[in-house]
Amino acid sequence: MEKENKAKEGIKGWINPAKYGKFGIERFAWILMRITGLGLLAYFIGHIYETSSILDGPAAWESVLELTQTTEGHIFLSLVIGMCVFHTGNGIRLMLVQMGYGIGKPARPDYPYKPQSLNMKGKACIYATIGIAALAMWYGITVMFG
Amino acid sequence: MIMRESIVMKIHYGTALGAVFLVAIHIMMRMTMDFHDSLQYENVIANYEMIGYAILLELILILISVHGFNGLRVILLEMRQGQAYEKGVTYGCIAAMVVLVAYGSRTIIMTNMGMV
Amino acid sequence: MAVVHPKISEERPQTIVPSTKNVTLRIKRSNPEVSSEERFDELIVPVEKWTTVLDALLDAKSHLDHSIGIRYSCRQASCGSCGMKINGRPALACFTKISELDSNIITVEPMDNFPVVRDLAVNFSRLINNHKKIMPYVIREDSEIVPGTGVKEILQTPEDVEKYIQFSSCIKCGLCNSACPTMAMDTSFVGPQALAQAYRYIADTRDKGKKNRLQIIDESHGIWRCHAAGSCSQVCPKGVDPAMGIQMLRSYLLGIRD
C-alpha cells in the first residue's frame, strides 16, 4: 500500500493544467464537474444559513440582503448560476453516457484506433453545456443588475 | 448500515433528476415578479406560508443535501483510502446531511407555521 | 532462346536530402531501491523521420549511456512492454514516432500511478492483481469438452464475436491506468483496464460468470469511481476504448441492460 501511495500521481493528476491540453474536453468536463459540485455545495450550505435569518424578523432579513444584494453578491450569484447550469447539463450528459447512450457500438478496432466513445456528439454536448452556462450567467446578470 | 454502492449511486442519480426539476420551479418563483421585489421580507414570508411551496423547499433541501454530500463523500474517498478514514468520511457526510436537513427544515416549518 | 536485356531506364540525377536531425531526449532517471533522488538526463540522438521513441532510447542506450533502464520487447505495439510518459502523455514508445511529436525535446518518464522499478521500467503488480480480481477467463460449468458427447466447440456467431472482440485487443500495457484521473489519487480503484476486461468477459456469450463479476466491481472503489473522463480511451494504442466498455458495464448495474 505504501508503494502504491508513493506511486500515485496525487493531486497533480487532478489539477495540473498541462493535463487538460493532452487529454481532451472530456477530462476538462470531469474536473469542472468536481469544482462546480463543490462550489454548489458550499453555496447551498451558505444559502440555508442565509435564509434561516427570516426567523429573526425583517431587520435580520434586510441585513442579510444588504450583504448579498451588492455588486459582488450579484457577480457571485451569477457564478453560481453558471456552475448550476454546467453541473446540471453535464450531469444529464453523464447519466446518458453511463447508461450506454451516445458511446457507439463495439466493433473490430482498426488503425488509427480512434475511440468511438469520445465522439463529436459527446464533445458537442460539453461545449453546448458550457455555452448555455455562459448564456445563463449573462441572463442572470441582466436580471440582477436590472 | 451497509448499502451496496450501486444503490447509493442510483439514489445519487435520482436525487439529481428530482432536484433539477424542483430547483427550476424554485428559481421560476423568483421571476413571478420583479427579482428585487421577490426578495422582500413580506413576499418571502408569503411564499413560505404556501403549503405547496414549503413542501417544494423541503424536498429540494433533502434531495440536494443527499446529492451534494454523497458527491463530497465520493471525492473524499478518492483522495485517501483506509478503513478508518473511509468509515469516518461516510458517517461524517451522513451526519452533515442530517444536520443540514434538520437546520433547513426548522426554517421552513417554523416560517410556514407563522412562528416568525 | 533469345536473351532479353532489361532496358536501363533513364534516371534523372536527384539530390537526396538527408532527413537526419538531432533531438534531445530528456530521460527521467531514478533508482528507488538505492535512493529517492530523481533527475533528468539530456542526451542528443540523431533521428530520421521514421525513428520511434523506442529506437531513439535504444540508440541512446547503445551509444551514450548503457545504464538506462527500459522495458521493451516486440517493437510493434503487440506486447505492451514499452509504455511510458512521452511529452506528458502515456504512450507506447515503439508506436510513437519522434516526427509525430513536433518537438526537438522529447521528455520521457515512467508511467504515472505505477511504482518505479528503475528509470523507465515500472512495477505492474497492481494492474495484474486487479486483472486477476475480475476473473479474466470464461466461466461456465461445462468448460471441459467431454469426449463422446459430440460437442467439439462452443459456437458463436460473428455478431456475438463483434460484441467483445474490441475489448479482447487489450495488451495490458497500462497506459489507460496511467492516464486515469481516479487512479491518480485512489490506490484502491480497480482501474479502467480491469473494468474493460470485466466487460469483455461479460459480453462474451460463452461466459456465465456475469453475476460474480458484477458483484466484484459493485463496491466503493469499483466501477462507480469511474466518472467518464475518457482519458483511458484517449491513450489506448489498440482501440480497446475502455471508457465504452465501462459505461456499457455500468448499464448492467443500473438495470438498463440484462
Short mmCIF file of C-alpha atoms in Angstrom, two decimals:
data_model
loop_
_atom_site.label_atom_id
_atom_site.label_comp_id
_atom_site.label_asym_id
_atom_site.label_seq_id
_atom_site.Cartn_x
_atom_site.Cartn_y
_atom_site.Cartn_z
CA MET A 1 0.00 0.00 0.00
CA GLU A 2 2.87 2.35 0.86
CA LYS A 3 4.43 1.62 -2.54
CA GLU A 4 1.11 2.41 -4.21
CA ASN A 5 0.74 5.61 -2.20
CA LYS A 6 4.17 6.77 -3.37
CA ALA A 7 3.43 5.68 -6.94
CA LYS A 8 0.19 7.58 -7.32
CA GLU A 9 0.39 10.86 -9.12
CA GLY A 10 -1.60 12.54 -6.40
CA ILE A 11 -3.47 15.81 -6.63
CA LYS A 12 -1.30 16.91 -9.59
CA GLY A 13 -3.16 14.28 -11.60
CA TRP A 14 -6.31 16.27 -10.89
CA ILE A 15 -5.26 19.92 -11.04
CA ASN A 16 -2.19 20.14 -13.32
CA PRO A 17 -3.39 22.38 -16.19
CA ALA A 18 -0.91 20.74 -18.61
CA LYS A 19 -3.04 17.59 -18.48
CA TYR A 20 -6.04 19.28 -19.96
CA GLY A 21 -4.34 20.04 -23.24
CA LYS A 22 -3.29 16.42 -23.64
CA PHE A 23 -6.49 14.58 -22.84
CA GLY A 24 -9.40 16.33 -24.48
CA ILE A 25 -12.52 18.18 -23.40
CA GLU A 26 -14.00 15.19 -21.56
CA ARG A 27 -11.27 15.39 -18.92
CA PHE A 28 -11.87 19.12 -18.57
CA ALA A 29 -15.58 18.43 -18.12
CA TRP A 30 -14.67 15.93 -15.36
CA ILE A 31 -12.66 18.42 -13.32
CA LEU A 32 -15.21 21.19 -13.92
CA MET A 33 -17.93 18.85 -12.65
CA ARG A 34 -15.99 18.41 -9.41
CA ILE A 35 -15.27 22.10 -9.00
CA THR A 36 -18.87 23.13 -9.70
CA GLY A 37 -20.19 20.38 -7.43
CA LEU A 38 -18.09 21.54 -4.50
CA GLY A 39 -18.90 25.18 -5.26
CA LEU A 40 -22.61 24.46 -5.36
CA LEU A 41 -22.45 22.50 -2.10
CA ALA A 42 -20.69 25.41 -0.41
CA TYR A 43 -23.26 27.83 -1.84
CA PHE A 44 -26.12 25.58 -0.71
CA ILE A 45 -24.86 25.46 2.87
CA GLY A 46 -24.46 29.25 2.86
CA HIS A 47 -27.91 29.67 1.33
CA ILE A 48 -29.57 27.53 4.02
CA TYR A 49 -27.81 29.58 6.71
CA GLU A 50 -28.63 32.87 5.00
CA THR A 51 -32.32 32.06 4.57
CA SER A 52 -32.62 30.98 8.21
CA SER A 53 -32.35 34.69 9.12
CA ILE A 54 -36.03 35.00 8.13
CA LEU A 55 -36.83 33.56 11.56
CA ASP A 56 -35.19 36.56 13.25
CA GLY A 57 -37.56 39.08 11.74
CA PRO A 58 -37.44 41.73 8.99
CA ALA A 59 -34.40 43.57 10.35
CA ALA A 60 -32.23 40.43 10.28
CA TRP A 61 -33.52 39.56 6.79
CA GLU A 62 -32.77 43.07 5.49
CA SER A 63 -29.23 42.96 6.92
CA VAL A 64 -28.58 39.66 5.10
CA LEU A 65 -29.98 41.16 1.89
CA GLU A 66 -27.62 44.12 2.31
CA LEU A 67 -24.75 41.65 2.24
CA THR A 68 -25.94 39.73 -0.79
CA GLN A 69 -27.68 42.37 -2.88
CA THR A 70 -24.41 44.12 -3.72
CA THR A 71 -22.36 44.17 -6.92
CA GLU A 72 -20.07 41.48 -5.52
CA GLY A 73 -23.09 39.48 -4.39
CA HIS A 74 -24.63 39.65 -7.86
CA ILE A 75 -21.40 38.61 -9.54
CA PHE A 76 -21.06 35.73 -7.09
CA LEU A 77 -24.65 34.68 -7.75
CA SER A 78 -24.13 34.78 -11.49
CA LEU A 79 -21.14 32.45 -11.00
CA VAL A 80 -23.45 30.17 -9.03
CA ILE A 81 -25.94 30.26 -11.90
CA GLY A 82 -23.17 29.28 -14.33
CA MET A 83 -21.97 26.47 -12.06
CA CYS A 84 -25.52 25.20 -11.62
CA VAL A 85 -26.29 25.16 -15.34
CA PHE A 86 -23.00 23.46 -16.22
CA HIS A 87 -23.32 20.87 -13.46
CA THR A 88 -26.90 20.09 -14.48
CA GLY A 89 -26.22 19.90 -18.22
CA ASN A 90 -23.05 17.86 -17.90
CA GLY A 91 -24.72 15.68 -15.28
CA ILE A 92 -27.52 14.82 -17.70
CA ARG A 93 -24.95 14.07 -20.42
CA LEU A 94 -23.04 11.84 -17.98
CA MET A 95 -26.18 9.99 -16.94
CA LEU A 96 -26.96 9.22 -20.57
CA VAL A 97 -23.35 8.15 -21.27
CA GLN A 98 -23.26 5.99 -18.15
CA MET A 99 -26.45 4.26 -19.24
CA GLY A 100 -24.70 3.39 -22.51
CA TYR A 101 -26.24 6.00 -24.83
CA GLY A 102 -24.16 8.04 -27.27
CA ILE A 103 -20.97 5.99 -26.87
CA GLY A 104 -21.19 3.98 -30.08
CA LYS A 105 -21.26 0.22 -30.56
CA PRO A 106 -18.38 -2.22 -30.11
CA ALA A 107 -16.67 -3.04 -33.40
CA ARG A 108 -13.43 -4.57 -34.59
CA PRO A 109 -10.79 -1.87 -33.95
CA ASP A 110 -8.74 -0.60 -36.87
CA TYR A 111 -5.86 1.88 -37.28
CA PRO A 112 -5.74 4.77 -36.27
CA TYR A 113 -7.80 3.34 -33.39
CA LYS A 114 -9.96 6.40 -32.76
CA PRO A 115 -12.14 5.73 -29.69
CA GLN A 116 -15.85 5.67 -30.56
CA SER A 117 -16.96 6.71 -27.09
CA LEU A 118 -15.16 10.06 -27.36
CA ASN A 119 -17.20 11.14 -30.36
CA MET A 120 -18.31 14.51 -31.71
CA LYS A 121 -21.78 14.13 -30.15
CA GLY A 122 -20.33 13.99 -26.65
CA LYS A 123 -17.87 16.80 -27.28
CA ALA A 124 -20.62 18.96 -28.80
CA CYS A 125 -22.78 18.37 -25.69
CA ILE A 126 -19.95 19.54 -23.43
CA TYR A 127 -19.30 22.67 -25.49
CA ALA A 128 -23.05 23.33 -25.67
CA THR A 129 -23.35 23.00 -21.88
CA ILE A 130 -20.50 25.47 -21.35
CA GLY A 131 -22.16 27.84 -23.84
CA ILE A 132 -25.55 27.58 -22.18
CA ALA A 133 -23.98 28.15 -18.77
CA ALA A 134 -22.33 31.32 -20.08
CA LEU A 135 -25.67 32.47 -21.53
CA ALA A 136 -27.42 31.76 -18.24
CA MET A 137 -24.77 33.79 -16.39
CA TRP A 138 -25.28 36.69 -18.77
CA TYR A 139 -29.07 36.48 -18.34
CA GLY A 140 -28.71 36.35 -14.57
CA ILE A 141 -26.52 39.44 -14.62
CA THR A 142 -29.06 41.36 -16.73
CA VAL A 143 -31.87 40.41 -14.31
CA MET A 144 -29.91 41.19 -11.15
CA PHE A 145 -28.46 44.47 -12.34
CA GLY A 146 -31.88 45.47 -13.71
CA MET B 1 -25.83 0.08 7.77
CA ILE B 2 -24.10 -1.06 4.60
CA MET B 3 -25.67 -0.17 1.31
CA ARG B 4 -24.36 -1.50 -1.98
CA GLU B 5 -22.60 1.17 -3.96
CA SER B 6 -24.95 0.65 -6.92
CA ILE B 7 -27.93 1.55 -4.69
CA VAL B 8 -26.13 4.64 -3.40
CA MET B 9 -25.37 5.75 -6.96
CA LYS B 10 -28.95 5.15 -8.09
CA ILE B 11 -30.03 7.42 -5.23
CA HIS B 12 -27.39 9.93 -6.38
CA TYR B 13 -28.80 9.98 -9.91
CA GLY B 14 -32.43 10.00 -8.73
CA THR B 15 -31.87 12.93 -6.38
CA ALA B 16 -30.09 14.79 -9.18
CA LEU B 17 -33.01 14.43 -11.56
CA GLY B 18 -35.55 15.36 -8.88
CA ALA B 19 -33.51 18.37 -7.77
CA VAL B 20 -33.16 19.71 -11.33
CA PHE B 21 -36.90 19.78 -11.77
CA LEU B 22 -37.72 21.24 -8.37
CA VAL B 23 -34.93 23.86 -8.36
CA ALA B 24 -36.17 25.05 -11.75
CA ILE B 25 -39.57 25.71 -10.18
CA HIS B 26 -37.92 27.41 -7.17
CA ILE B 27 -35.97 29.75 -9.47
CA MET B 28 -39.04 30.48 -11.59
CA MET B 29 -40.88 31.59 -8.45
CA ARG B 30 -38.37 34.45 -8.24
CA MET B 31 -39.50 35.51 -11.69
CA THR B 32 -43.22 35.77 -10.88
CA MET B 33 -42.48 39.39 -10.03
CA ASP B 34 -39.52 41.75 -10.21
CA PHE B 35 -36.43 39.95 -8.88
CA HIS B 36 -35.68 42.50 -6.17
CA ASP B 37 -39.33 42.65 -5.03
CA SER B 38 -39.44 38.85 -4.82
CA LEU B 39 -36.72 39.02 -2.15
CA GLN B 40 -38.64 41.46 0.10
CA TYR B 41 -39.48 40.10 3.56
CA GLU B 42 -43.27 40.06 3.14
CA ASN B 43 -43.13 38.30 -0.23
CA VAL B 44 -40.71 35.67 1.08
CA ILE B 45 -42.93 35.01 4.11
CA ALA B 46 -45.95 34.73 1.80
CA ASN B 47 -44.08 32.10 -0.23
CA TYR B 48 -43.18 30.07 2.87
CA GLU B 49 -46.75 30.18 4.12
CA MET B 50 -47.99 28.42 0.97
CA ILE B 51 -48.00 24.73 1.95
CA GLY B 52 -47.15 23.62 -1.61
CA TYR B 53 -44.10 25.86 -1.74
CA ALA B 54 -42.99 24.77 1.71
CA ILE B 55 -43.15 21.13 0.61
CA LEU B 56 -41.19 22.06 -2.53
CA LEU B 57 -38.46 23.69 -0.44
CA GLU B 58 -38.34 20.73 1.94
CA LEU B 59 -37.95 18.31 -0.97
CA ILE B 60 -35.21 20.46 -2.53
CA LEU B 61 -33.44 20.56 0.82
CA ILE B 62 -33.47 16.78 1.18
CA LEU B 63 -32.61 15.99 -2.43
CA ILE B 64 -29.73 18.42 -2.68
CA SER B 65 -28.32 17.56 0.74
CA VAL B 66 -28.26 13.87 -0.19
CA HIS B 67 -26.82 14.51 -3.67
CA GLY B 68 -24.29 17.09 -2.51
CA PHE B 69 -22.92 15.21 0.47
CA ASN B 70 -22.78 11.94 -1.43
CA GLY B 71 -20.75 13.75 -4.09
CA LEU B 72 -18.45 15.10 -1.41
CA ARG B 73 -18.14 11.58 0.04
CA VAL B 74 -17.09 10.27 -3.40
CA ILE B 75 -14.43 12.96 -3.80
CA LEU B 76 -13.07 12.40 -0.29
CA LEU B 77 -12.97 8.61 -0.76
CA GLU B 78 -10.92 9.04 -3.91
CA MET B 79 -8.47 11.37 -2.21
CA ARG B 80 -7.46 8.97 0.52
CA GLN B 81 -8.06 5.33 1.38
CA GLY B 82 -8.06 3.28 4.55
CA GLN B 83 -10.82 1.57 6.53
CA ALA B 84 -10.99 4.06 9.41
CA TYR B 85 -10.82 7.08 7.09
CA GLU B 86 -13.48 5.71 4.74
CA LYS B 87 -15.85 4.94 7.60
CA GLY B 88 -15.23 8.40 9.05
CA VAL B 89 -15.95 10.08 5.71
CA THR B 90 -19.14 8.07 5.13
CA TYR B 91 -20.59 8.67 8.58
CA GLY B 92 -19.39 12.27 8.61
CA CYS B 93 -21.19 13.00 5.35
CA ILE B 94 -24.36 11.31 6.59
CA ALA B 95 -24.18 13.35 9.79
CA ALA B 96 -23.64 16.59 7.86
CA MET B 97 -26.59 15.70 5.63
CA VAL B 98 -28.84 15.14 8.65
CA VAL B 99 -27.71 18.35 10.37
CA LEU B 100 -28.28 20.46 7.25
CA VAL B 101 -31.71 18.94 6.59
CA ALA B 102 -32.66 19.47 10.25
CA TYR B 103 -31.47 23.08 10.25
CA GLY B 104 -33.18 23.91 6.96
CA SER B 105 -36.38 22.12 7.96
CA ARG B 106 -36.50 24.21 11.12
CA THR B 107 -36.58 27.37 9.00
CA ILE B 108 -39.22 26.01 6.61
CA ILE B 109 -41.53 24.54 9.26
CA MET B 110 -41.38 27.49 11.67
CA THR B 111 -41.92 30.04 8.91
CA ASN B 112 -44.74 28.02 7.37
CA MET B 113 -46.46 27.78 10.75
CA GLY B 114 -46.15 31.54 11.26
CA MET B 115 -43.69 31.22 14.14
CA VAL B 116 -41.54 34.19 12.99
CA MET C 1 16.22 -18.78 -76.83
CA ALA C 2 16.80 -15.02 -77.37
CA VAL C 3 18.32 -13.14 -74.41
CA VAL C 4 16.34 -10.08 -73.41
CA HIS C 5 18.42 -7.34 -71.90
CA PRO C 6 16.48 -5.14 -69.47
CA LYS C 7 16.22 -1.55 -70.57
CA ILE C 8 18.14 0.81 -68.44
CA SER C 9 15.58 3.42 -67.54
CA GLU C 10 16.60 6.97 -67.84
CA GLU C 11 17.12 8.27 -64.34
CA ARG C 12 17.36 11.92 -63.75
CA PRO C 13 20.02 12.79 -61.23
CA GLN C 14 18.43 13.69 -57.85
CA THR C 15 19.74 15.39 -54.80
CA ILE C 16 18.90 13.25 -51.80
CA VAL C 17 18.17 15.48 -48.81
CA PRO C 18 19.16 13.73 -45.61
CA SER C 19 16.26 13.61 -43.13
CA THR C 20 18.52 13.04 -40.15
CA LYS C 21 18.20 15.59 -37.43
CA ASN C 22 19.17 15.68 -33.80
CA VAL C 23 16.72 15.71 -30.94
CA THR C 24 17.26 15.99 -27.21
CA LEU C 25 16.00 13.09 -25.16
CA ARG C 26 15.22 14.12 -21.57
CA ILE C 27 15.09 10.86 -19.70
CA LYS C 28 13.91 10.70 -16.10
CA ARG C 29 16.39 8.66 -14.09
CA SER C 30 15.70 7.18 -10.70
CA ASN C 31 16.53 4.06 -8.72
CA PRO C 32 14.14 3.84 -5.73
CA GLU C 33 15.98 0.82 -4.31
CA VAL C 34 19.11 2.91 -3.90
CA SER C 35 17.87 6.43 -3.20
CA SER C 36 14.90 8.76 -3.65
CA GLU C 37 16.90 11.02 -5.98
CA GLU C 38 15.33 11.75 -9.36
CA ARG C 39 16.97 13.62 -12.21
CA PHE C 40 16.60 14.23 -15.93
CA ASP C 41 19.47 13.22 -18.20
CA GLU C 42 19.66 15.03 -21.53
CA LEU C 43 21.05 13.04 -24.41
CA ILE C 44 21.25 14.19 -28.02
CA VAL C 45 20.46 11.48 -30.57
CA PRO C 46 20.15 11.56 -34.36
CA VAL C 47 16.73 10.59 -35.70
CA GLU C 48 15.17 10.00 -39.12
CA LYS C 49 11.54 10.75 -39.96
CA TRP C 50 10.63 7.12 -39.21
CA THR C 51 12.51 6.86 -35.90
CA THR C 52 10.31 5.88 -32.96
CA VAL C 53 10.90 6.98 -29.40
CA LEU C 54 11.96 3.41 -28.60
CA ASP C 55 14.53 3.49 -31.42
CA ALA C 56 15.90 6.76 -30.05
CA LEU C 57 16.06 5.40 -26.49
CA LEU C 58 17.81 2.21 -27.58
CA ASP C 59 20.24 4.27 -29.67
CA ALA C 60 20.98 6.36 -26.58
CA LYS C 61 21.35 3.21 -24.50
CA SER C 62 23.71 1.58 -27.02
CA HIS C 63 25.95 4.55 -27.70
CA LEU C 64 25.62 7.10 -24.94
CA ASP C 65 24.52 5.57 -21.63
CA HIS C 66 24.26 1.80 -21.19
CA SER C 67 22.64 2.19 -17.76
CA ILE C 68 19.25 3.47 -18.97
CA GLY C 69 16.60 1.15 -17.55
CA ILE C 70 13.91 0.41 -20.11
CA ARG C 71 11.47 -2.41 -20.75
CA TYR C 72 10.63 -3.39 -24.32
CA SER C 73 10.10 -6.49 -26.41
CA CYS C 74 8.17 -6.75 -29.65
CA ARG C 75 8.75 -3.21 -31.06
CA GLN C 76 5.41 -3.45 -32.87
CA ALA C 77 2.73 -2.47 -30.31
CA SER C 78 1.81 -6.09 -29.60
CA CYS C 79 3.36 -6.82 -26.23
CA GLY C 80 2.60 -3.65 -24.26
CA SER C 81 6.04 -3.59 -22.58
CA CYS C 82 7.29 -0.16 -23.56
CA GLY C 83 4.57 2.03 -22.07
CA MET C 84 5.90 5.34 -20.73
CA LYS C 85 5.04 9.02 -20.50
CA ILE C 86 6.22 10.81 -23.62
CA ASN C 87 6.00 14.61 -23.50
CA GLY C 88 3.49 14.33 -20.68
CA ARG C 89 1.19 11.76 -22.30
CA PRO C 90 1.21 7.98 -21.73
CA ALA C 91 2.10 6.18 -24.97
CA LEU C 92 3.93 3.14 -26.30
CA ALA C 93 7.49 4.13 -27.17
CA CYS C 94 7.58 1.73 -30.13
CA PHE C 95 4.35 3.14 -31.55
CA THR C 96 5.22 6.84 -31.24
CA LYS C 97 7.34 8.41 -33.97
CA ILE C 98 9.61 11.30 -32.98
CA SER C 99 8.35 13.18 -36.04
CA GLU C 100 4.75 12.99 -34.68
CA LEU C 101 5.72 14.83 -31.51
CA ASP C 102 6.55 18.12 -33.26
CA SER C 103 9.29 18.92 -30.81
CA ASN C 104 13.06 18.72 -30.67
CA ILE C 105 12.95 17.99 -26.96
CA ILE C 106 11.43 14.64 -26.08
CA THR C 107 10.76 14.14 -22.38
CA VAL C 108 10.36 10.50 -21.39
CA GLU C 109 9.28 9.49 -17.90
CA PRO C 110 7.95 6.32 -16.31
CA MET C 111 4.15 5.90 -16.39
CA ASP C 112 2.22 7.64 -13.62
CA ASN C 113 0.40 5.62 -10.97
CA PHE C 114 2.84 2.69 -11.15
CA PRO C 115 5.70 2.20 -8.67
CA VAL C 116 9.02 2.78 -10.43
CA VAL C 117 11.47 -0.14 -10.59
CA ARG C 118 14.24 1.87 -12.25
CA ASP C 119 14.30 4.74 -14.74
CA LEU C 120 11.52 3.96 -17.25
CA ALA C 121 10.59 0.48 -16.02
CA VAL C 122 7.61 0.25 -13.64
CA ASN C 123 6.05 -2.41 -11.43
CA PHE C 124 2.89 -3.97 -12.85
CA SER C 125 1.74 -5.88 -9.75
CA ARG C 126 -1.31 -3.69 -9.11
CA LEU C 127 -2.52 -3.98 -12.70
CA ILE C 128 -2.03 -7.74 -12.68
CA ASN C 129 -3.77 -8.16 -9.32
CA ASN C 130 -6.74 -6.06 -10.39
CA HIS C 131 -6.90 -8.00 -13.65
CA LYS C 132 -6.92 -11.32 -11.76
CA LYS C 133 -9.58 -9.97 -9.38
CA ILE C 134 -12.19 -9.73 -12.15
CA MET C 135 -11.64 -13.37 -13.17
CA PRO C 136 -10.30 -12.87 -16.69
CA TYR C 137 -11.39 -16.21 -18.13
CA VAL C 138 -14.57 -17.73 -19.48
CA ILE C 139 -16.59 -19.15 -16.60
CA ARG C 140 -19.04 -21.94 -17.32
CA GLU C 141 -19.87 -25.28 -15.76
CA ASP C 142 -19.16 -27.27 -18.90
CA SER C 143 -15.79 -25.65 -19.62
CA GLU C 144 -14.21 -29.01 -20.40
CA ILE C 145 -15.09 -30.57 -23.74
CA VAL C 146 -16.06 -34.13 -22.82
CA PRO C 147 -15.15 -36.72 -25.49
CA GLY C 148 -18.03 -38.74 -26.85
CA THR C 149 -20.68 -36.07 -26.25
CA GLY C 150 -20.45 -34.77 -29.79
CA VAL C 151 -19.57 -31.25 -28.55
CA LYS C 152 -16.40 -30.06 -30.28
CA GLU C 153 -16.57 -26.33 -29.66
CA ILE C 154 -18.81 -23.65 -28.21
CA LEU C 155 -20.28 -21.82 -31.20
CA GLN C 156 -20.57 -18.07 -31.61
CA THR C 157 -21.99 -16.08 -34.49
CA PRO C 158 -19.96 -13.23 -36.00
CA GLU C 159 -22.40 -10.84 -34.29
CA ASP C 160 -21.64 -12.47 -30.92
CA VAL C 161 -17.93 -12.00 -31.52
CA GLU C 162 -18.34 -8.34 -32.53
CA LYS C 163 -19.76 -7.61 -29.08
CA TYR C 164 -16.46 -8.29 -27.29
CA ILE C 165 -13.63 -8.63 -29.83
CA GLN C 166 -12.68 -4.95 -29.46
CA PHE C 167 -12.04 -5.40 -25.73
CA SER C 168 -10.02 -8.57 -26.25
CA SER C 169 -7.40 -6.48 -28.08
CA CYS C 170 -6.06 -5.30 -24.70
CA ILE C 171 -2.29 -5.82 -24.44
CA LYS C 172 -2.09 -4.86 -20.73
CA CYS C 173 0.27 -2.00 -21.46
CA GLY C 174 -1.12 0.01 -18.51
CA LEU C 175 -1.39 3.30 -20.41
CA CYS C 176 -5.07 3.60 -19.50
CA ASN C 177 -4.34 3.15 -15.80
CA SER C 178 -1.60 5.75 -16.09
CA ALA C 179 -3.89 8.31 -17.74
CA CYS C 180 -6.90 7.75 -15.47
CA PRO C 181 -7.54 10.69 -13.09
CA THR C 182 -9.13 8.43 -10.47
CA MET C 183 -6.05 6.19 -10.44
CA ALA C 184 -4.01 9.35 -9.73
CA MET C 185 -5.48 9.52 -6.21
CA ASP C 186 -7.34 6.30 -5.46
CA THR C 187 -4.95 3.42 -4.77
CA SER C 188 -7.88 1.03 -4.26
CA PHE C 189 -9.55 1.73 -7.60
CA VAL C 190 -9.76 -1.31 -9.87
CA GLY C 191 -8.76 0.72 -12.92
CA PRO C 192 -10.02 1.03 -16.49
CA GLN C 193 -8.01 -1.96 -17.73
CA ALA C 194 -9.64 -4.42 -15.31
CA LEU C 195 -13.11 -2.92 -15.82
CA ALA C 196 -12.82 -3.14 -19.60
CA GLN C 197 -11.74 -6.75 -19.26
CA ALA C 198 -14.65 -7.47 -16.94
CA TYR C 199 -16.93 -6.21 -19.71
CA ARG C 200 -15.03 -8.30 -22.28
CA TYR C 201 -15.94 -11.48 -20.43
CA ILE C 202 -19.47 -10.45 -19.50
CA ALA C 203 -20.21 -9.60 -23.14
CA ASP C 204 -18.86 -12.98 -24.27
CA THR C 205 -21.83 -15.27 -24.91
CA ARG C 206 -19.79 -18.27 -23.78
CA ASP C 207 -19.37 -16.81 -20.29
CA LYS C 208 -21.77 -17.47 -17.39
CA GLY C 209 -19.94 -15.51 -14.71
CA LYS C 210 -21.71 -12.17 -15.13
CA LYS C 211 -23.31 -12.11 -11.66
CA ASN C 212 -20.00 -12.88 -9.90
CA ARG C 213 -18.09 -10.24 -11.82
CA LEU C 214 -20.74 -7.58 -11.32
CA GLN C 215 -20.67 -8.26 -7.58
CA ILE C 216 -16.89 -7.84 -7.53
CA ILE C 217 -16.96 -4.44 -9.22
CA ASP C 218 -20.06 -3.14 -7.40
CA GLU C 219 -18.15 -1.65 -4.48
CA SER C 220 -16.96 1.75 -3.34
CA HIS C 221 -13.64 1.53 -5.24
CA GLY C 222 -15.03 -0.41 -8.17
CA ILE C 223 -16.83 0.75 -11.28
CA TRP C 224 -18.56 3.66 -9.51
CA ARG C 225 -15.30 5.57 -9.15
CA CYS C 226 -15.13 5.94 -12.93
CA HIS C 227 -16.55 9.32 -13.96
CA ALA C 228 -16.22 9.01 -17.75
CA ALA C 229 -13.27 11.39 -18.08
CA GLY C 230 -12.31 9.33 -21.16
CA SER C 231 -8.53 9.67 -20.74
CA CYS C 232 -8.16 5.88 -20.84
CA SER C 233 -9.67 5.70 -24.32
CA GLN C 234 -7.64 8.71 -25.45
CA VAL C 235 -4.35 6.89 -24.81
CA CYS C 236 -5.22 3.27 -25.65
CA PRO C 237 -2.91 2.22 -28.50
CA LYS C 238 -5.08 -0.75 -29.61
CA GLY C 239 -8.50 0.85 -29.91
CA VAL C 240 -9.91 -1.06 -26.93
CA ASP C 241 -11.85 2.05 -25.84
CA PRO C 242 -12.09 1.09 -22.15
CA ALA C 243 -14.44 4.02 -21.49
CA MET C 244 -17.04 2.42 -23.76
CA GLY C 245 -16.70 -0.93 -22.03
CA ILE C 246 -17.02 0.64 -18.59
CA GLN C 247 -20.17 2.59 -19.44
CA MET C 248 -21.73 -0.50 -21.01
CA LEU C 249 -20.82 -2.45 -17.88
CA ARG C 250 -22.41 0.25 -15.75
CA SER C 251 -25.63 -0.07 -17.69
CA TYR C 252 -25.88 -3.66 -16.39
CA LEU C 253 -25.62 -2.46 -12.81
CA LEU C 254 -28.13 0.33 -13.40
CA GLY C 255 -30.60 -2.21 -14.75
CA ILE C 256 -30.71 -0.72 -18.26
CA ARG C 257 -29.31 -3.93 -19.78
CA ASP C 258 -29.99 -7.51 -18.74
#
